[in-house]
Amino acid sequence: MDQLIAGPPPAAGSTIRFPRVLVVEDEPRLRMIIRANLEHRGVVVTEAGDAAEAIELGRKGQDLILIDINLPDRTGWDVLRELHSIGVRAPAVVVSAVRISPQHLREFGVIAYLPKPFPIDALVHLVVGGVRV
């Protein structure tokens, strides 16, 4: 990826759809790219590199969970299932190279699935909302 940050920051007075996002991704470079692009647009990003960290950080409350399915210690589905069991119901966007079953999407109320590799501007648009990228 030649360009780390795609697109301009939001205009003054813009409303960010999901102002606090937990990014659960075990690939450090991709996490950095996602974080840089979201923070550039005013989103507060918290990062987790594995399921255990994601569960701990997810308990603190987020507006959105951006989650990979293949994590080193458990699956992203395990993370969402455990968070749901303790009452954390933040919407989720799945970013994964794994094919996603419609059953999982319904079970966890996933609002979007972005298969890897995905255009970063598509992800930014999902998180930031009406701000054009």
Short mmCIF file of C-alpha atoms in Angstrom, two decimals:
data_model
loop_
_atom_site.label_atom_id
_atom_site.label_comp_id
_atom_site.label_asym_id
_atom_site.label_seq_id
_atom_site.Cartn_x
_atom_site.Cartn_y
_atom_site.Cartn_z
CA MET A 1 0.00 0.00 0.00
CA ASP A 2 1.75 3.15 -1.20
CA GLN A 3 -0.43 5.68 0.53
CA LEU A 4 -0.98 5.27 4.25
CA ILE A 5 -3.89 7.73 4.51
CA ALA A 6 -6.56 7.84 1.82
CA GLY A 7 -8.73 10.91 1.45
CA PRO A 8 -9.19 14.15 3.35
CA PRO A 9 -10.27 14.59 6.97
CA PRO A 10 -13.95 15.40 7.57
CA ALA A 11 -15.14 18.96 7.20
CA ALA A 12 -15.68 21.02 10.33
CA GLY A 13 -19.03 20.24 11.90
CA SER A 14 -19.25 16.75 10.36
CA THR A 15 -20.71 13.98 12.49
CA ILE A 16 -18.76 10.75 12.77
CA ARG A 17 -21.05 7.73 12.66
CA PHE A 18 -18.91 5.65 15.08
CA PRO A 19 -16.61 7.96 17.09
CA ARG A 20 -15.00 5.17 19.20
CA VAL A 21 -13.79 2.04 17.41
CA LEU A 22 -12.07 -1.10 18.66
CA VAL A 23 -9.88 -2.55 15.89
CA VAL A 24 -9.23 -6.27 16.43
CA GLU A 25 -6.59 -7.36 13.91
CA ASP A 26 -3.52 -9.54 14.43
CA GLU A 27 -1.61 -8.05 11.49
CA PRO A 28 0.27 -5.01 12.89
CA ARG A 29 0.71 -3.24 9.53
CA LEU A 30 -3.00 -3.45 8.68
CA ARG A 31 -3.91 -2.29 12.20
CA MET A 32 -1.61 0.71 11.75
CA ILE A 33 -3.15 1.62 8.38
CA ILE A 34 -6.69 1.34 9.72
CA ARG A 35 -5.82 3.36 12.82
CA ALA A 36 -4.09 6.11 10.85
CA ASN A 37 -6.99 6.47 8.43
CA LEU A 38 -9.65 6.55 11.15
CA GLU A 39 -7.75 8.86 13.50
CA HIS A 40 -7.11 11.21 10.55
CA ARG A 41 -10.89 11.62 10.45
CA GLY A 42 -11.36 12.17 14.18
CA VAL A 43 -12.21 8.63 15.28
CA VAL A 44 -10.79 7.44 18.62
CA VAL A 45 -9.22 4.04 17.93
CA THR A 46 -8.34 1.31 20.42
CA GLU A 47 -6.34 -1.64 19.13
CA ALA A 48 -6.23 -5.33 20.02
CA GLY A 49 -3.94 -7.90 18.42
CA ASP A 50 -5.61 -11.01 19.83
CA ALA A 51 -8.89 -12.25 21.26
CA ALA A 52 -7.97 -11.94 24.93
CA GLU A 53 -7.00 -8.29 24.52
CA ALA A 54 -10.12 -7.65 22.42
CA ILE A 55 -12.41 -9.02 25.12
CA GLU A 56 -10.74 -6.96 27.82
CA LEU A 57 -10.89 -3.76 25.77
CA GLY A 58 -14.38 -4.50 24.46
CA ARG A 59 -15.73 -4.58 28.02
CA LYS A 60 -14.86 -0.87 28.33
CA GLY A 61 -17.41 0.05 25.67
CA GLN A 62 -17.01 1.02 22.04
CA ASP A 63 -19.31 2.42 19.39
CA LEU A 64 -18.11 -0.16 16.84
CA ILE A 65 -15.95 -3.28 16.80
CA LEU A 66 -13.94 -3.80 13.64
CA ILE A 67 -12.89 -7.45 13.84
CA ASP A 68 -10.87 -10.05 12.00
CA ILE A 69 -12.03 -13.66 12.28
CA ASN A 70 -8.68 -15.48 12.29
CA LEU A 71 -6.94 -14.39 15.49
CA PRO A 72 -3.95 -16.15 17.05
CA ASP A 73 -5.68 -17.33 20.24
CA ARG A 74 -9.40 -17.65 19.31
CA THR A 75 -11.75 -16.56 16.56
CA GLY A 76 -13.41 -13.22 16.14
CA TRP A 77 -16.72 -15.05 16.56
CA ASP A 78 -15.53 -16.22 19.99
CA VAL A 79 -14.76 -12.61 20.91
CA LEU A 80 -18.18 -11.37 19.81
CA ARG A 81 -19.92 -14.30 21.53
CA GLU A 82 -18.15 -13.60 24.83
CA LEU A 83 -18.81 -9.86 24.64
CA HIS A 84 -22.49 -10.53 23.93
CA SER A 85 -22.64 -12.90 26.91
CA ILE A 86 -21.60 -10.04 29.23
CA GLY A 87 -23.99 -7.54 27.66
CA VAL A 88 -21.65 -5.74 25.24
CA ARG A 89 -23.68 -5.28 22.06
CA ALA A 90 -21.60 -2.87 19.98
CA PRO A 91 -22.21 -3.31 16.25
CA ALA A 92 -19.46 -5.09 14.35
CA VAL A 93 -17.81 -4.89 10.96
CA VAL A 94 -15.96 -8.07 9.98
CA VAL A 95 -12.75 -7.68 7.97
CA SER A 96 -11.43 -11.10 7.07
CA ALA A 97 -10.07 -13.28 4.31
CA VAL A 98 -12.34 -16.05 5.63
CA ARG A 99 -15.69 -16.62 3.91
CA ILE A 100 -18.44 -15.55 6.26
CA SER A 101 -21.63 -17.53 6.67
CA PRO A 102 -24.94 -15.65 6.67
CA GLN A 103 -25.75 -17.46 9.94
CA HIS A 104 -22.80 -15.78 11.70
CA LEU A 105 -23.69 -12.40 10.26
CA ARG A 106 -27.23 -12.70 11.64
CA GLU A 107 -26.17 -14.19 14.98
CA PHE A 108 -23.90 -11.28 15.79
CA GLY A 109 -25.75 -8.48 14.02
CA VAL A 110 -22.76 -7.71 11.82
CA ILE A 111 -23.46 -4.50 9.93
CA ALA A 112 -20.91 -5.14 7.18
CA TYR A 113 -18.36 -7.65 5.91
CA LEU A 114 -15.27 -6.46 4.08
CA PRO A 115 -13.29 -9.33 2.54
CA LYS A 116 -9.52 -8.85 2.61
CA PRO A 117 -7.98 -7.17 0.78
CA PHE A 118 -10.45 -4.30 0.86
CA PRO A 119 -10.18 -0.66 -0.21
CA ILE A 120 -9.43 1.44 2.87
CA ASP A 121 -11.85 4.14 1.72
CA ALA A 122 -14.72 1.59 1.92
CA LEU A 123 -13.86 0.92 5.55
CA VAL A 124 -13.52 4.61 6.34
CA HIS A 125 -16.91 5.31 4.77
CA LEU A 126 -18.55 2.62 6.93
CA VAL A 127 -17.08 4.07 10.13
CA VAL A 128 -17.24 7.78 9.42
CA GLY A 129 -20.59 7.71 7.66
CA GLY A 130 -21.79 10.61 5.54
CA VAL A 131 -18.35 12.18 5.24
CA ARG A 132 -17.17 11.62 1.69
CA VAL A 133 -13.77 10.01 1.29
#
